């Protein structure tokens, strides 16, 4: 099976990276990780990649004269590794139009809220303050608007009356670990494609049969 080549971008813990590593360990999973880039040295995510024998690259953003130089180095590394899809997994840098233009429709991100609600930072704190009854996570294409690109997949969790930020974050994270590999699989299988800023769902029938589009709430 020809596998889609993934380049993963991280800044820290890398638990979503781990979920993708675990998914790719299945010989029937239609994607493989060929490179992990971190903008922070010595993070747990780099150790996870090294344990899985995946090539890693640390590019500390502060060592570059400006954002474009940093992103040129990123772009070059992904191209050299043969990357076909960039997956941001807790990559905490704003991505500029330079890199977006190089990878439009071939770069995705996971965000711990039900976008378009709660883009940006301090998400769980803001969710708790808002009084909303549901939160969740979103996998989306990366566009110029921060956390604003076309939505590929979402999972919903309840917000419980006695929730702390940590408890809510853990409940959301558990779903992130299911959702990100599922989204990558749909893209690798061609069931989801990107066209002019929109997500095209090419196989609605089988997606419905497999429960992928059913609204489910995960506790
Ligand atoms: C995840 O919750 C991810 O959704 C979030 O950072 C965390 C990284 O955890 N990303 C963002 O907030 C991006 N806007 P991880 O390093 O354990 O995967």
Tab-separated table of C-alpha atoms and ligand atoms in Angstrom:
chain	number	residue	atom	x	y	z
A	1	UNK	CA	0.000	0.000	0.000
A	2	UNK	CA	1.308	3.461	-0.889
A	3	UNK	CA	1.301	5.459	2.321
A	4	UNK	CA	0.789	9.204	2.681
A	5	UNK	CA	3.990	10.759	4.037
A	6	UNK	CA	3.412	12.901	7.131
A	7	UNK	CA	5.592	15.640	8.619
A	8	UNK	CA	4.560	16.430	12.196
A	9	UNK	CA	5.228	19.792	13.857
A	10	UNK	CA	5.341	19.950	17.655
A	11	UNK	CA	6.402	22.262	20.477
A	12	UNK	CA	6.093	20.082	23.572
A	13	UNK	CA	4.568	16.992	25.150
A	14	UNK	CA	3.606	15.315	21.873
A	15	UNK	CA	0.699	13.175	23.037
A	16	UNK	CA	-1.087	13.774	19.718
A	17	UNK	CA	2.142	12.870	17.938
A	18	UNK	CA	2.117	9.640	19.984
A	19	UNK	CA	-1.456	8.909	18.862
A	20	UNK	CA	-0.315	9.290	15.248
A	21	UNK	CA	2.794	7.144	15.863
A	22	UNK	CA	0.569	4.430	17.358
A	23	UNK	CA	-1.885	4.618	14.446
A	24	UNK	CA	0.950	4.397	11.906
A	25	UNK	CA	2.276	1.262	13.635
A	26	UNK	CA	-0.714	-0.597	12.162
A	27	UNK	CA	0.395	-1.936	8.784
A	28	UNK	CA	-3.044	-1.171	7.344
A	29	UNK	CA	-2.949	2.511	8.337
A	30	UNK	CA	-2.603	4.489	5.080
A	31	UNK	CA	0.009	7.007	6.321
A	32	UNK	CA	3.540	7.051	7.747
A	33	UNK	CA	5.520	9.690	9.637
A	34	UNK	CA	8.732	10.627	7.831
A	35	UNK	CA	9.799	13.672	9.883
A	36	UNK	CA	9.063	15.359	13.218
A	37	UNK	CA	10.028	19.029	13.579
A	38	UNK	CA	10.059	20.830	16.932
A	39	UNK	CA	10.689	24.532	17.480
A	40	UNK	CA	11.670	23.760	21.088
A	41	UNK	CA	14.691	21.615	22.033
A	42	UNK	CA	14.565	18.584	24.331
A	43	UNK	CA	10.790	18.253	24.524
A	44	UNK	CA	8.993	14.998	25.308
A	45	UNK	CA	7.588	14.808	21.778
A	46	UNK	CA	11.107	14.565	20.301
A	47	UNK	CA	11.889	11.648	22.615
A	48	UNK	CA	8.674	9.921	21.530
A	49	UNK	CA	9.707	10.255	17.857
A	50	UNK	CA	13.230	9.039	18.554
A	51	UNK	CA	11.880	5.966	20.389
A	52	UNK	CA	9.848	5.185	17.247
A	53	UNK	CA	12.937	5.663	15.027
A	54	UNK	CA	11.431	8.647	13.249
A	55	UNK	CA	13.874	11.322	11.996
A	56	UNK	CA	13.633	14.526	14.049
A	57	UNK	CA	14.733	18.089	13.513
A	58	UNK	CA	14.886	20.873	16.091
A	59	UNK	CA	14.539	24.359	14.617
A	60	UNK	CA	14.484	26.872	17.505
A	61	UNK	CA	12.550	29.825	16.079
A	62	UNK	CA	14.603	32.321	18.084
A	63	UNK	CA	17.765	31.380	16.187
A	64	UNK	CA	16.305	32.700	12.904
A	65	UNK	CA	16.411	36.404	11.949
A	66	UNK	CA	12.668	36.470	11.182
A	67	UNK	CA	9.553	34.326	10.742
A	68	UNK	CA	10.063	33.836	6.997
A	69	UNK	CA	13.611	32.497	7.476
A	70	UNK	CA	12.288	30.092	10.133
A	71	UNK	CA	9.478	28.918	7.869
A	72	UNK	CA	11.837	28.579	4.860
A	73	UNK	CA	13.882	26.118	6.906
A	74	UNK	CA	10.706	24.227	7.857
A	75	UNK	CA	9.515	24.138	4.246
A	76	UNK	CA	12.865	22.895	2.978
A	77	UNK	CA	13.063	20.123	5.593
A	78	UNK	CA	9.585	18.805	4.790
A	79	UNK	CA	10.285	18.843	1.042
A	80	UNK	CA	13.615	17.070	1.494
A	81	UNK	CA	11.898	14.353	3.557
A	82	UNK	CA	9.211	13.881	0.881
A	83	UNK	CA	6.397	15.069	3.173
A	84	UNK	CA	2.957	15.181	1.549
A	85	UNK	CA	0.870	16.372	4.520
A	86	UNK	CA	2.019	18.552	7.433
A	87	UNK	CA	0.216	17.833	10.725
A	88	UNK	CA	0.539	20.422	13.472
A	89	UNK	CA	0.249	18.652	16.806
A	90	UNK	CA	0.611	21.176	19.600
A	91	UNK	CA	2.838	23.405	17.428
A	92	UNK	CA	2.564	26.713	19.267
A	93	UNK	CA	3.787	29.135	16.589
A	94	UNK	CA	1.595	31.340	14.430
A	95	UNK	CA	2.084	30.187	10.847
A	96	UNK	CA	2.505	33.033	8.368
A	97	UNK	CA	1.094	33.327	4.837
A	98	UNK	CA	4.526	32.309	3.510
A	99	UNK	CA	4.309	28.707	4.757
A	100	UNK	CA	0.544	28.542	4.313
A	101	UNK	CA	0.934	29.396	0.628
A	102	UNK	CA	3.530	26.661	0.150
A	103	UNK	CA	1.321	24.029	1.821
A	104	UNK	CA	-2.268	25.213	1.354
A	105	UNK	CA	-4.601	22.215	1.436
A	106	UNK	CA	-1.701	20.037	2.600
A	107	UNK	CA	-1.322	21.331	6.170
A	108	UNK	CA	-3.701	20.516	9.028
A	109	UNK	CA	-3.960	21.297	12.737
A	110	UNK	CA	-5.713	19.975	15.827
A	111	UNK	CA	-7.291	22.468	18.223
A	112	UNK	CA	-8.881	21.695	21.611
A	113	UNK	CA	-12.257	23.387	21.082
A	114	UNK	CA	-15.264	23.155	18.821
A	115	UNK	CA	-14.133	25.731	16.267
A	116	UNK	CA	-15.121	28.338	15.270
A	117	UNK	CA	-15.813	28.742	19.014
A	118	UNK	CA	-12.795	29.454	21.228
A	119	UNK	CA	-9.865	29.941	18.839
A	120	UNK	CA	-6.512	31.011	20.323
A	121	UNK	CA	-5.171	30.294	23.806
A	122	UNK	CA	-6.516	29.549	27.338
A	123	UNK	CA	-9.314	27.614	25.710
A	124	UNK	CA	-10.543	25.443	28.580
A	125	UNK	CA	-10.569	28.373	31.007
A	126	UNK	CA	-12.665	30.408	28.557
A	127	UNK	CA	-14.987	27.460	27.899
A	128	UNK	CA	-15.631	27.055	31.654
A	129	UNK	CA	-16.239	30.786	32.082
A	130	UNK	CA	-18.662	30.874	29.152
A	131	UNK	CA	-21.123	28.416	30.681
A	132	UNK	CA	-21.353	26.371	27.474
A	133	UNK	CA	-22.499	22.761	28.045
A	134	UNK	CA	-20.290	21.200	25.370
A	135	UNK	CA	-16.718	21.431	24.226
A	136	UNK	CA	-14.516	19.205	22.100
A	137	UNK	CA	-11.790	19.262	19.495
A	138	UNK	CA	-11.417	20.092	15.822
A	139	UNK	CA	-9.088	19.016	13.038
A	140	UNK	CA	-8.945	21.677	10.318
A	141	UNK	CA	-6.909	22.844	7.340
A	142	UNK	CA	-4.495	25.678	8.120
A	143	UNK	CA	-5.446	29.026	6.573
A	144	UNK	CA	-4.427	32.630	7.265
A	145	UNK	CA	-7.073	33.144	9.966
A	146	UNK	CA	-5.642	31.582	13.145
A	147	UNK	CA	-7.626	28.401	13.940
A	148	UNK	CA	-9.936	29.451	11.115
A	149	UNK	CA	-9.484	26.961	8.243
A	150	UNK	CA	-12.018	24.530	6.811
A	151	UNK	CA	-13.159	21.896	9.316
A	152	UNK	CA	-12.262	18.264	8.620
A	153	UNK	CA	-13.576	16.498	11.737
A	154	UNK	CA	-14.809	17.241	15.260
A	155	UNK	CA	-15.535	15.351	18.466
A	156	UNK	CA	-17.833	16.600	21.229
A	157	UNK	CA	-17.461	16.198	25.002
A	158	UNK	CA	-19.762	17.424	27.791
A	159	UNK	CA	-18.690	20.207	30.140
A	160	UNK	CA	-19.602	18.931	33.618
A	161	UNK	CA	-20.759	21.095	36.538
A	162	UNK	CA	-17.724	20.351	38.728
A	163	UNK	CA	-15.139	20.576	35.907
A	164	UNK	CA	-11.711	22.060	36.439
A	165	UNK	CA	-9.579	23.168	33.480
A	166	UNK	CA	-7.448	20.054	33.938
A	167	UNK	CA	-10.387	17.635	33.980
A	168	UNK	CA	-11.934	19.238	30.897
A	169	UNK	CA	-8.570	19.308	29.094
A	170	UNK	CA	-8.058	15.594	29.819
A	171	UNK	CA	-11.539	14.711	28.526
A	172	UNK	CA	-10.918	16.698	25.328
A	173	UNK	CA	-7.390	15.294	24.884
A	174	UNK	CA	-8.690	11.725	25.007
A	175	UNK	CA	-10.883	12.567	22.008
A	176	UNK	CA	-8.041	14.393	20.218
A	177	UNK	CA	-6.099	11.128	20.276
A	178	UNK	CA	-8.966	9.363	18.470
A	179	UNK	CA	-9.860	12.200	16.136
A	180	UNK	CA	-6.440	13.110	14.696
A	181	UNK	CA	-5.591	9.627	13.354
A	182	UNK	CA	-9.142	9.310	12.012
A	183	UNK	CA	-8.844	12.615	10.147
A	184	UNK	CA	-5.454	11.633	8.705
A	185	UNK	CA	-6.891	8.305	7.595
A	186	UNK	CA	-9.804	10.009	5.789
A	187	UNK	CA	-7.385	12.321	3.965
A	188	UNK	CA	-4.975	9.499	3.079
A	189	UNK	CA	-7.871	7.454	1.698
A	190	UNK	CA	-9.039	10.397	-0.410
A	191	UNK	CA	-12.374	10.497	1.426
A	192	UNK	CA	-11.679	14.086	2.343
A	193	UNK	CA	-10.113	16.554	-0.053
A	194	UNK	CA	-9.504	20.287	-0.031
A	195	UNK	CA	-10.742	22.606	-2.734
A	196	UNK	CA	-10.707	26.426	-2.719
A	197	UNK	CA	-10.817	26.752	1.059
A	198	UNK	CA	-13.511	24.109	1.485
A	199	UNK	CA	-13.530	20.488	2.618
A	200	UNK	CA	-15.036	18.088	0.108
A	201	UNK	CA	-16.394	14.873	1.617
A	202	UNK	CA	-16.081	12.336	-1.191
A	203	UNK	CA	-17.548	9.228	0.368
A	204	UNK	CA	-20.409	10.351	2.568
A	205	UNK	CA	-22.160	6.995	2.359
A	206	UNK	CA	-19.305	4.933	3.765
A	207	UNK	CA	-18.445	7.656	6.287
A	208	UNK	CA	-21.996	7.503	7.637
A	209	UNK	CA	-21.980	3.694	7.670
A	210	UNK	CA	-18.765	3.730	9.676
A	211	UNK	CA	-20.224	6.186	12.183
A	212	UNK	CA	-17.705	8.855	11.243
A	213	UNK	CA	-20.288	11.574	10.774
A	214	UNK	CA	-22.632	10.645	13.588
A	215	UNK	CA	-22.753	13.213	16.362
A	216	UNK	CA	-21.490	11.339	19.417
A	217	UNK	CA	-20.803	12.846	22.815
A	218	UNK	CA	-17.845	11.331	24.640
A	219	UNK	CA	-17.624	11.419	28.402
B	1	LIG	C1	-3.339	19.744	22.373
B	1	LIG	O1	-4.430	19.854	23.246
B	1	LIG	C2	-3.608	20.506	21.085
B	1	LIG	O2	-4.937	20.429	20.666
B	1	LIG	C3	-3.257	21.913	21.508
B	1	LIG	O3	-2.090	21.771	22.271
B	1	LIG	C4	-2.124	20.490	22.925
B	1	LIG	C5	-0.835	19.769	22.598
B	1	LIG	O4	-0.742	18.583	23.327
B	1	LIG	N1	-3.043	22.741	20.367
B	1	LIG	C6	-3.400	24.026	20.316
B	1	LIG	O5	-3.891	24.625	21.261
B	1	LIG	C7	-3.118	24.709	18.993
B	1	LIG	N2	-3.916	25.864	18.837
B	1	LIG	P1	0.272	17.431	22.895
B	1	LIG	O6	1.626	18.108	22.708
B	1	LIG	O7	0.273	16.481	24.042
B	1	LIG	O8	-0.239	16.833	21.606
